[in-house]
mmCIF file of C-alpha atoms in Angstrom:
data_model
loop_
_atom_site.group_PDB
_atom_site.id
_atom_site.type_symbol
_atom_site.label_atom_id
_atom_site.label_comp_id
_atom_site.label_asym_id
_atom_site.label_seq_id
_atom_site.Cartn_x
_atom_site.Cartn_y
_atom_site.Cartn_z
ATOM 1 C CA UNK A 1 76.000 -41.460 3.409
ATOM 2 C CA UNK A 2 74.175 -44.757 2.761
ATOM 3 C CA UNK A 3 76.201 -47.792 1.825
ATOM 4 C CA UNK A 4 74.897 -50.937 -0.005
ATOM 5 C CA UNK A 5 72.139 -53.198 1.190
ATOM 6 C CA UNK A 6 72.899 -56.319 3.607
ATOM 7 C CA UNK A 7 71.507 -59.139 1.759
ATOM 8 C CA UNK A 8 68.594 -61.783 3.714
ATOM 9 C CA UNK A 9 69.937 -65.127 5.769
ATOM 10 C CA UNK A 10 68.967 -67.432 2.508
ATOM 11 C CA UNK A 11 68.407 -70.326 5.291
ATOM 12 C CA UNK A 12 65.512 -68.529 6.943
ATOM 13 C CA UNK A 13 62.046 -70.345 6.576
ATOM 14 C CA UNK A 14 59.193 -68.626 5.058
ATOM 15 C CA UNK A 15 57.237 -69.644 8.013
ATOM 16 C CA UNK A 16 59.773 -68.083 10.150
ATOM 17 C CA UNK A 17 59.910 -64.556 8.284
ATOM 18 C CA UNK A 18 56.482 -64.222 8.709
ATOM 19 C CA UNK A 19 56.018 -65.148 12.164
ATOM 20 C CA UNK A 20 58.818 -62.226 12.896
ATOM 21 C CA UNK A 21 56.943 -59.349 10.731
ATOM 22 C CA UNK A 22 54.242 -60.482 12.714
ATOM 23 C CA UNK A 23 56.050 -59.833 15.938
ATOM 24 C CA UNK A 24 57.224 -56.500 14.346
ATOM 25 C CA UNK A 25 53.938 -55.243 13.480
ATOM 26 C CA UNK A 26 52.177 -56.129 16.801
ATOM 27 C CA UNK A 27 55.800 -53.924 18.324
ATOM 28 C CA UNK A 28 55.064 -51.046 16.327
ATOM 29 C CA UNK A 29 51.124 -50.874 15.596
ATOM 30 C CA UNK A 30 49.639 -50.215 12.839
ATOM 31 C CA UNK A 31 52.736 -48.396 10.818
ATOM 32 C CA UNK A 32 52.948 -48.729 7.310
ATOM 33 C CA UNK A 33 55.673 -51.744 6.016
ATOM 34 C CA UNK A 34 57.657 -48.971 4.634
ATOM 35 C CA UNK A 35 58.154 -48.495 8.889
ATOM 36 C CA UNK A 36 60.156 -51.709 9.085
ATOM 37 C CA UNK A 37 63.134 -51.624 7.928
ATOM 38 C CA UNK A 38 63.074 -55.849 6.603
ATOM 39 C CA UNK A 39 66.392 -55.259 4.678
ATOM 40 C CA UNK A 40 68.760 -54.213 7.366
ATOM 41 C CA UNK A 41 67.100 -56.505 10.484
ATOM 42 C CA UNK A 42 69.365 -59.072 11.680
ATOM 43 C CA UNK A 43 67.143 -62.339 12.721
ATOM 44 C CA UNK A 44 69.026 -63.094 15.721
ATOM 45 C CA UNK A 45 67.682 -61.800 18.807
ATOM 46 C CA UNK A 46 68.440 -62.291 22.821
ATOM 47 C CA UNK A 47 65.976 -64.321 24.447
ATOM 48 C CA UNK A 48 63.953 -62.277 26.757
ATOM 49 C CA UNK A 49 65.552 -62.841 30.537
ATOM 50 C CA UNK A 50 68.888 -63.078 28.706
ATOM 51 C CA UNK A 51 71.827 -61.125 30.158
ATOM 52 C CA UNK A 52 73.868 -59.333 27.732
ATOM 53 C CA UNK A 53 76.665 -57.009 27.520
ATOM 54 C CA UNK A 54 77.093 -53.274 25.760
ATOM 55 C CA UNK A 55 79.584 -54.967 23.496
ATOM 56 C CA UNK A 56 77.079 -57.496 22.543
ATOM 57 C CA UNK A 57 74.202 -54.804 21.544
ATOM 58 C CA UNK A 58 76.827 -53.078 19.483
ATOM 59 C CA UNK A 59 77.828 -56.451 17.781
ATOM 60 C CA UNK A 60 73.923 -57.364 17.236
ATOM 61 C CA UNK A 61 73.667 -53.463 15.523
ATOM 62 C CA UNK A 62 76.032 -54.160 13.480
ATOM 63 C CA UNK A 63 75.084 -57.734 11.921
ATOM 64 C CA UNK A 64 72.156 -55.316 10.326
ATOM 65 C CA UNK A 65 74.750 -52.696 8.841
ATOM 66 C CA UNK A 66 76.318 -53.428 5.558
ATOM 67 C CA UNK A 67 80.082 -53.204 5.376
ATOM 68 C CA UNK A 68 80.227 -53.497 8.800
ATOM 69 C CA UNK A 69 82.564 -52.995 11.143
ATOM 70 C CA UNK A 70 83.859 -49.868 9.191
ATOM 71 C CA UNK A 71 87.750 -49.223 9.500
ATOM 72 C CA UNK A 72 87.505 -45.737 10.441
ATOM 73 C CA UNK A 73 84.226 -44.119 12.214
ATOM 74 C CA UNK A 74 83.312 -41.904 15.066
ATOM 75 C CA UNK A 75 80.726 -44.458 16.224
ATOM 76 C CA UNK A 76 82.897 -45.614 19.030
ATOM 77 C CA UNK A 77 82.425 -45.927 22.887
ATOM 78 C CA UNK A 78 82.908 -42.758 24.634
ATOM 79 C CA UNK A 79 82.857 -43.638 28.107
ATOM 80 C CA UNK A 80 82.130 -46.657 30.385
ATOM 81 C CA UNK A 81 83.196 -50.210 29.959
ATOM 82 C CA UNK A 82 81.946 -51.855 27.006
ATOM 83 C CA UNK A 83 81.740 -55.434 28.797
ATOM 84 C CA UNK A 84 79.288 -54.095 31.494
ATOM 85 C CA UNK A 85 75.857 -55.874 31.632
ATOM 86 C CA UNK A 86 72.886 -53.751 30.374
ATOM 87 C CA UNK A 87 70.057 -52.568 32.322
ATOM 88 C CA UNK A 88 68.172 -50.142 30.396
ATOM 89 C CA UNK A 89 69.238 -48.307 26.876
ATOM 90 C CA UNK A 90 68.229 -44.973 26.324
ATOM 91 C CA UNK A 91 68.586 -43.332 22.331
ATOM 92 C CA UNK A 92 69.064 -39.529 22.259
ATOM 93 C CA UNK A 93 70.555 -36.940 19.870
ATOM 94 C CA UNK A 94 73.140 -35.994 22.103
ATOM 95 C CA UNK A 95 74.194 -37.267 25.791
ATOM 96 C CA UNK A 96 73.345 -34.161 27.099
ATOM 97 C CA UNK A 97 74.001 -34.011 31.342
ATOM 98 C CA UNK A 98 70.296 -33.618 30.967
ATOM 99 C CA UNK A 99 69.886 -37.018 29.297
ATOM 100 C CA UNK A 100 72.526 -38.297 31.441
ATOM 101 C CA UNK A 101 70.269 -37.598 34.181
ATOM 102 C CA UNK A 102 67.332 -38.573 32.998
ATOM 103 C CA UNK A 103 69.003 -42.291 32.231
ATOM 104 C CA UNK A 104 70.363 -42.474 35.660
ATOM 105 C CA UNK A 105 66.770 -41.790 37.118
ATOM 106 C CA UNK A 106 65.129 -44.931 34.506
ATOM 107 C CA UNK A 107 67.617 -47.145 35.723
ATOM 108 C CA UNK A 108 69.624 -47.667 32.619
ATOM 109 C CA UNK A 109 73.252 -47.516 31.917
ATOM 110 C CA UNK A 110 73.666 -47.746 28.259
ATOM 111 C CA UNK A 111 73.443 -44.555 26.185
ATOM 112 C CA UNK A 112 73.089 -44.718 22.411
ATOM 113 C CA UNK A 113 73.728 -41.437 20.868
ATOM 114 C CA UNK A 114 73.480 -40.101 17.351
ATOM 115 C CA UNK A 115 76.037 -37.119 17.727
ATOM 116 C CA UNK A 116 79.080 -36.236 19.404
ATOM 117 C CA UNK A 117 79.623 -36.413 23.556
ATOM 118 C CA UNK A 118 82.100 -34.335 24.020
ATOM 119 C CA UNK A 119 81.974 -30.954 22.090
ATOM 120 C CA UNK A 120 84.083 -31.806 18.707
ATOM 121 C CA UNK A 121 83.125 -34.654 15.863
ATOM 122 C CA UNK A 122 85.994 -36.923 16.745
ATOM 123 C CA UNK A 123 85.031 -36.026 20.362
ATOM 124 C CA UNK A 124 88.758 -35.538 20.975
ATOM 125 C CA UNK A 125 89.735 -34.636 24.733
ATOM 126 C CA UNK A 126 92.917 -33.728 25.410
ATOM 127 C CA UNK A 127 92.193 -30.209 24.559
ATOM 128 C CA UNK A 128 89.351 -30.003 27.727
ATOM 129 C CA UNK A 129 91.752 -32.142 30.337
ATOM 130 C CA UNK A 130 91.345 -28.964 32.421
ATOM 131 C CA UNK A 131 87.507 -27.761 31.488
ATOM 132 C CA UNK A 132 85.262 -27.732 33.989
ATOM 133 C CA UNK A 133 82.176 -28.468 31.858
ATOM 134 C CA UNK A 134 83.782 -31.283 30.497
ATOM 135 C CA UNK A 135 85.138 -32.705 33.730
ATOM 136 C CA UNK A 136 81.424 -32.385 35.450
ATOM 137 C CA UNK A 137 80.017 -34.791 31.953
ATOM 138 C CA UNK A 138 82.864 -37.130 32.592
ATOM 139 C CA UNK A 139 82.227 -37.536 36.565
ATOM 140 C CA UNK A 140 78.828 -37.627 36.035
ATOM 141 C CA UNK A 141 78.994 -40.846 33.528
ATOM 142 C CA UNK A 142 81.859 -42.116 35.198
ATOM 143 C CA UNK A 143 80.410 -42.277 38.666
ATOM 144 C CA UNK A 144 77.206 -43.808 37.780
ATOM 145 C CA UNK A 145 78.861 -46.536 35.568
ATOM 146 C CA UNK A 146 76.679 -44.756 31.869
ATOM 147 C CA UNK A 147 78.236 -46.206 28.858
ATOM 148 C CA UNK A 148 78.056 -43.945 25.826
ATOM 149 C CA UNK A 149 78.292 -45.061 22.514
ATOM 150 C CA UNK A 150 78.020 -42.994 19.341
ATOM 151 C CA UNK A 151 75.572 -44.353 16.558
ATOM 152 C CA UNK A 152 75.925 -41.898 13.808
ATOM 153 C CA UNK A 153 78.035 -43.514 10.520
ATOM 154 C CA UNK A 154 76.728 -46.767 11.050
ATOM 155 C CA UNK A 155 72.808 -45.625 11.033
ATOM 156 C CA UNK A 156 73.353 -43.805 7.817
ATOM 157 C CA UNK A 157 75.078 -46.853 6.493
ATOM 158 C CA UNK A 158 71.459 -48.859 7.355
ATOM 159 C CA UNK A 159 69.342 -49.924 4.333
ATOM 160 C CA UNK A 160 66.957 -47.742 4.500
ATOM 161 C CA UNK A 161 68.891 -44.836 6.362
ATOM 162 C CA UNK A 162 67.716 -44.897 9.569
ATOM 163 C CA UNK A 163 67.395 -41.232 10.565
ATOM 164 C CA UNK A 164 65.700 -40.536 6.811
ATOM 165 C CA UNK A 165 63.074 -43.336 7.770
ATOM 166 C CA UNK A 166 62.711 -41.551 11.207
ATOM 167 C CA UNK A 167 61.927 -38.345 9.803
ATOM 168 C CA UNK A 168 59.921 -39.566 6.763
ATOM 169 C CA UNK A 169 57.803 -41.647 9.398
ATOM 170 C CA UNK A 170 57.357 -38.665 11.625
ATOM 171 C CA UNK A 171 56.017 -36.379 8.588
ATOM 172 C CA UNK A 172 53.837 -38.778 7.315
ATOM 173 C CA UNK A 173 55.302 -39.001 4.045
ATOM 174 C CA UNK A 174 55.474 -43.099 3.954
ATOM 175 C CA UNK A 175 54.303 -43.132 1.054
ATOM 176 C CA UNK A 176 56.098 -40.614 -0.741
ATOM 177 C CA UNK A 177 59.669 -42.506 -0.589
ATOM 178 C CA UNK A 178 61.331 -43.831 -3.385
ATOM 179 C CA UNK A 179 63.772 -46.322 -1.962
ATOM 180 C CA UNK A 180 65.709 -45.641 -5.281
ATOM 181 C CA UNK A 181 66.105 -41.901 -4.880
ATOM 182 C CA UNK A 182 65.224 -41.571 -1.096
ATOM 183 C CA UNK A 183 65.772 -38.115 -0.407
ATOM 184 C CA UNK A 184 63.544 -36.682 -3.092
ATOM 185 C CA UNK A 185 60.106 -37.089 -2.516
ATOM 186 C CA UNK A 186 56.935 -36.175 -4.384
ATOM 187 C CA UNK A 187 54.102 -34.070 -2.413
ATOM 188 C CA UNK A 188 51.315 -33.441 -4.332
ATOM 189 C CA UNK A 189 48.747 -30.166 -3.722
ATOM 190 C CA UNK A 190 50.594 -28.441 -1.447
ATOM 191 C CA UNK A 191 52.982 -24.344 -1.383
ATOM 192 C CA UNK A 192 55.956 -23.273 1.182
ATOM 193 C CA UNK A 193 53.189 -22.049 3.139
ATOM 194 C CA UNK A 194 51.206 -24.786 3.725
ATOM 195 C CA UNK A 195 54.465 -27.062 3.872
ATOM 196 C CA UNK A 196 56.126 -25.040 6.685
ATOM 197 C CA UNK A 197 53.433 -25.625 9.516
ATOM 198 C CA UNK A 198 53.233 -29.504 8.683
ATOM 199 C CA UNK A 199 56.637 -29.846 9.133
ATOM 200 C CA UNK A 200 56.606 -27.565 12.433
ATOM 201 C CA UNK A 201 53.842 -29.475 14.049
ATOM 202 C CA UNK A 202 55.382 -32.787 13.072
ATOM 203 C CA UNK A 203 58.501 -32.227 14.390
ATOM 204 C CA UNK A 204 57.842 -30.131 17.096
ATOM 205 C CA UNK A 205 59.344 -26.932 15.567
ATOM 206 C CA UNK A 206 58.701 -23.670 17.010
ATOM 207 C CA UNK A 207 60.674 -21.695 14.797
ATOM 208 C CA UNK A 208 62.386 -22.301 11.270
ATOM 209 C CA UNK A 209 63.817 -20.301 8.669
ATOM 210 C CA UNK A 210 63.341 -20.400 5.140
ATOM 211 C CA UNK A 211 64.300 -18.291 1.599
ATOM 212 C CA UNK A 212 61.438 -18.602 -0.619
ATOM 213 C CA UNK A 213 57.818 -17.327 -1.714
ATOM 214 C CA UNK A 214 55.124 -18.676 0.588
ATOM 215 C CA UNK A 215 52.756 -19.150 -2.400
ATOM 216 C CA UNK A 216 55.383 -21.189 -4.640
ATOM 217 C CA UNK A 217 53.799 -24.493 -5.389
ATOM 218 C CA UNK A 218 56.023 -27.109 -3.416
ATOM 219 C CA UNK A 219 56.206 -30.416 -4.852
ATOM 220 C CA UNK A 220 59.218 -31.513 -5.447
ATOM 221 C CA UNK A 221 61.054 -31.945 -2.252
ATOM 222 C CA UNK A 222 64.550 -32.658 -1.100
ATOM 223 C CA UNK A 223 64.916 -33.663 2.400
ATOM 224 C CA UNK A 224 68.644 -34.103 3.950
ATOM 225 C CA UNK A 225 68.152 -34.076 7.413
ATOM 226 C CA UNK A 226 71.216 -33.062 9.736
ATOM 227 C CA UNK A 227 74.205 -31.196 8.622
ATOM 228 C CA UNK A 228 75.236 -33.079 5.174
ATOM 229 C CA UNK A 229 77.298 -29.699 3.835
ATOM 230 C CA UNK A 230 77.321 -27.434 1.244
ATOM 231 C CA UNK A 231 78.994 -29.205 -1.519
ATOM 232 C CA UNK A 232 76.357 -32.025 -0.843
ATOM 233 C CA UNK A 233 73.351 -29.897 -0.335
ATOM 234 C CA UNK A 234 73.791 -27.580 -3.295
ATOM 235 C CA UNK A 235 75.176 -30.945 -5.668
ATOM 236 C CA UNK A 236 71.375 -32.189 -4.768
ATOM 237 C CA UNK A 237 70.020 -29.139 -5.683
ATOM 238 C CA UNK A 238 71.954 -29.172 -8.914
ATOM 239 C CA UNK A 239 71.275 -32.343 -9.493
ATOM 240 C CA UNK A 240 67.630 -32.682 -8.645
ATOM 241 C CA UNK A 241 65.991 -29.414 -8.790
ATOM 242 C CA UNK A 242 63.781 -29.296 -6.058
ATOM 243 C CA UNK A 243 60.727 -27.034 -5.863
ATOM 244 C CA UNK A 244 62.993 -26.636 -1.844
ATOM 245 C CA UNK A 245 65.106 -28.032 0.101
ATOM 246 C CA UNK A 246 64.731 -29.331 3.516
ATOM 247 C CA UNK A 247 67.616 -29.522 6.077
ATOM 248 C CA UNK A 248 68.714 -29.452 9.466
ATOM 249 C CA UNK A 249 71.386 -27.314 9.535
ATOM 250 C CA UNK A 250 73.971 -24.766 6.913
ATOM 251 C CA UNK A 251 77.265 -23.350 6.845
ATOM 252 C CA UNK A 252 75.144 -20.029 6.448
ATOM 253 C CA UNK A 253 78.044 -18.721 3.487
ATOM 254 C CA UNK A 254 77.243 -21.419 1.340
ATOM 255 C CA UNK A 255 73.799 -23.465 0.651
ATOM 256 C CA UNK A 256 71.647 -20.246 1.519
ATOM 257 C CA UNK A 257 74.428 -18.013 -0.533
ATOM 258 C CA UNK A 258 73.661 -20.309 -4.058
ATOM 259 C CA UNK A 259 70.053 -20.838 -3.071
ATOM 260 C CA UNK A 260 69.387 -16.628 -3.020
ATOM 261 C CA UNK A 261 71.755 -15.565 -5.937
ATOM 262 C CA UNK A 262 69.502 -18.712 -7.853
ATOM 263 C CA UNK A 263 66.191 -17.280 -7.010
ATOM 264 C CA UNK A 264 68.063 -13.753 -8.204
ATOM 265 C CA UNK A 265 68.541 -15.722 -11.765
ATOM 266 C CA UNK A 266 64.489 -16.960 -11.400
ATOM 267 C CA UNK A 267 64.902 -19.881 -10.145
ATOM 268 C CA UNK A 268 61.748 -20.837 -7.793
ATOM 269 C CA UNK A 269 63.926 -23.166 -5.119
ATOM 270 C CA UNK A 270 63.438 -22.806 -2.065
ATOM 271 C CA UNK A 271 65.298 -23.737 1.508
ATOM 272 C CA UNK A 272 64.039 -24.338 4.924
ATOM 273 C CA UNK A 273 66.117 -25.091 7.883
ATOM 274 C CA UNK A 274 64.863 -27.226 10.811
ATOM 275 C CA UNK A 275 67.522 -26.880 13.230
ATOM 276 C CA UNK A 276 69.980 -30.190 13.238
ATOM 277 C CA UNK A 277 69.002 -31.684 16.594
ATOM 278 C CA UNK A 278 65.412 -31.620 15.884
ATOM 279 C CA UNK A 279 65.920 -32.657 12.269
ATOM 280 C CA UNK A 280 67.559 -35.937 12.816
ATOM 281 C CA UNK A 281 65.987 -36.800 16.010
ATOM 282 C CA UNK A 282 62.585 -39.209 14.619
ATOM 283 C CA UNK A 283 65.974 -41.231 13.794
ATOM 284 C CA UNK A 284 66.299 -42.742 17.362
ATOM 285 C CA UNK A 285 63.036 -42.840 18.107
ATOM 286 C CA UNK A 286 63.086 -45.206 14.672
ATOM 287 C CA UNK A 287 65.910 -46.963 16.571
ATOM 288 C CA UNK A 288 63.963 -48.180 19.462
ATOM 289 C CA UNK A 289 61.474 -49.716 17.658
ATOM 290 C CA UNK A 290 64.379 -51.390 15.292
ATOM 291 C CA UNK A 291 65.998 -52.374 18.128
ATOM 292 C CA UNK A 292 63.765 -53.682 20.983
ATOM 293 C CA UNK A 293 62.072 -56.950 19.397
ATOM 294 C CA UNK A 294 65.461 -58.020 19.289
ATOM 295 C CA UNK A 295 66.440 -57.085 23.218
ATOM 296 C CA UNK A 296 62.726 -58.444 24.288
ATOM 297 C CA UNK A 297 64.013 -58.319 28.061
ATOM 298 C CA UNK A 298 65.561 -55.175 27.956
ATOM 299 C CA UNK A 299 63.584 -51.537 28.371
ATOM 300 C CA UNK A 300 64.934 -49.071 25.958
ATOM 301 C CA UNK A 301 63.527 -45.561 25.894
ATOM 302 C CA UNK A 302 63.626 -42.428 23.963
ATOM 303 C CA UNK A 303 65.135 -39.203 25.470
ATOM 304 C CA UNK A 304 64.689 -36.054 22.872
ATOM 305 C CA UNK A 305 67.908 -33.906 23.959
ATOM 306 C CA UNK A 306 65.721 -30.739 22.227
ATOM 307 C CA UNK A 307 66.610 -27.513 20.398
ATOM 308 C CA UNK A 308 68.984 -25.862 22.862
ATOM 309 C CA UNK A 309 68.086 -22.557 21.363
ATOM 310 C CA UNK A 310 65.599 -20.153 22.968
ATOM 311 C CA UNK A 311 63.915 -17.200 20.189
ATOM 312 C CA UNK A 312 63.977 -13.412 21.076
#
């Protein structure tokens, strides 16, 4: 889903670059370089005090995204009015009424949100004109002024990806990546047995589910957060040959279909599924720390929108 790297302002001073990794490091702490994304950050920043518009964050974003503006995406604005002033940004999964209320309550207005609003990937309404779930969502953003736009294609686009970064940052696994093949990584000393707990305490997973031998040595991994498909999942396995294969979330006929009848032929790869939502979600917590040294005057905050399912 990544796209090609955004090249460095040539006219920048040394002196200046390092003054802003400076500023970057003091943002984030004591995270590893591999945290800051250098090759996608625009240098332009508001000052802090500075009024600015939704339309204006979204043109900032996408100064950082190669290709940029894309022709066709879903990463549009799905309600409010895109010239409104910002008070507050919130990042989320999905604008779940739950979010919604929860930005409404920290005083922002401006809702960045990795997946779709409104039920459908294209998040297409004329089908629920007459829904009362969607009509409540609508109100509810509508009355208290919440913009909501979709960041999805565009952080995939960023060099690194974004919600890889996120996740890779959340596991630990820094320094593991290989900016040249980022999705496989290389985890020495460890089985599907011990891997399965790490990635449930790290990600706050209280259930996953997996096809594979607990005591299979685990070191080749493939990690494709979210819900990339079955021709793309099973071409990495193909490709790659992982010792597993980490997602978010399957079309349950296909990737786990070719992943048993392989093990049936003696293959040792295995799968584990995360859930999407909690998969991709490190992604906009990445995002706020991308995002804020160059909004210094503006509070933006993480909301997790969660696993909506419950286990029996």
């Amino acid at each position: 889903m990544s796209k090609s790297n955004l090249a460095n302002t040539d006219t920048i001073k040394s002196w200046q670059r390092r003054e802003f990794v400076t500023t970057m490091i003091k943002a984030i702490g004591t995270a590893p370089l591999l945290t800051i994304p250098a090759a996608g950050f625009t240098l332009e920043h508001f000052k802090p005090g500075e009024v600015f518009t939704v339309q204006q964050v979204i043109d900032l974003i996408l100064k950082s995204i190669p290709g940029a503006p894309f022709p066709k995406t879903v990463d549009t604005i799905k309600s409010g009015d895109p010239s409104q002033t910002v008070s507050g940004i919130v990042t989320t999964m999905f604008a779940t009424d739950a979010v919604i209320e929860k930005t409404i309550k920290a005083g922002a207005n401006f809702i960045i949100a990795h997946e779709p609003t409104f039920y459908n990937h294209l998040d297409d309404v004329a089908w629920l004109e007459n829904d009362e779930v969607y009509k409540h969502k609508r109100d509810l953003l509508e009355k208290n002024k919440i913009v909501v736009w979709r960041f999805h294609d565009y952080i995939h686009s960023h060099k690194p990806d974004g919600v890889l970064m996120g996740v890779i940052n959340a596991l630990g696994w820094q320094k593991f990546y290989n900016p040249d093949n980022p999705h496989i990584l290389t985890i020495p000393d460890t089985t599907l047995g011990k891997l399965i707990p790490h990635l449930k305490e790290k990600l706050g997973v209280s259930h996953l589910k997996f096809i594979g031998d607990l005591s299979q040595k685990c070191s080749r991994v493939a990690l494709m957060p979210g819900a990339s498909g079955g021709t793309a999942q099973i071409g990495t396995v193909r490709k790659e040959k992982p010792d597993v294969l980490i997602c978010g979330e399957i079309n349950e006929w296909e990737t786990a279909e070719y992943i048993r009848d392989m093990q049936r032929m003696g293959s040792q790869t295995s799968l584990v599924l995360l859930g999407h939502s909690v998969s991709e979600e490190p992604g906009l917590e990445w995002l706020v720390n991308w995002l804020q040294p160059q909004i210094p005057g503006i509070k933006i905050t993480h909301i997790p929108s969660n696993d909506p399912f419950a286990w029996a």
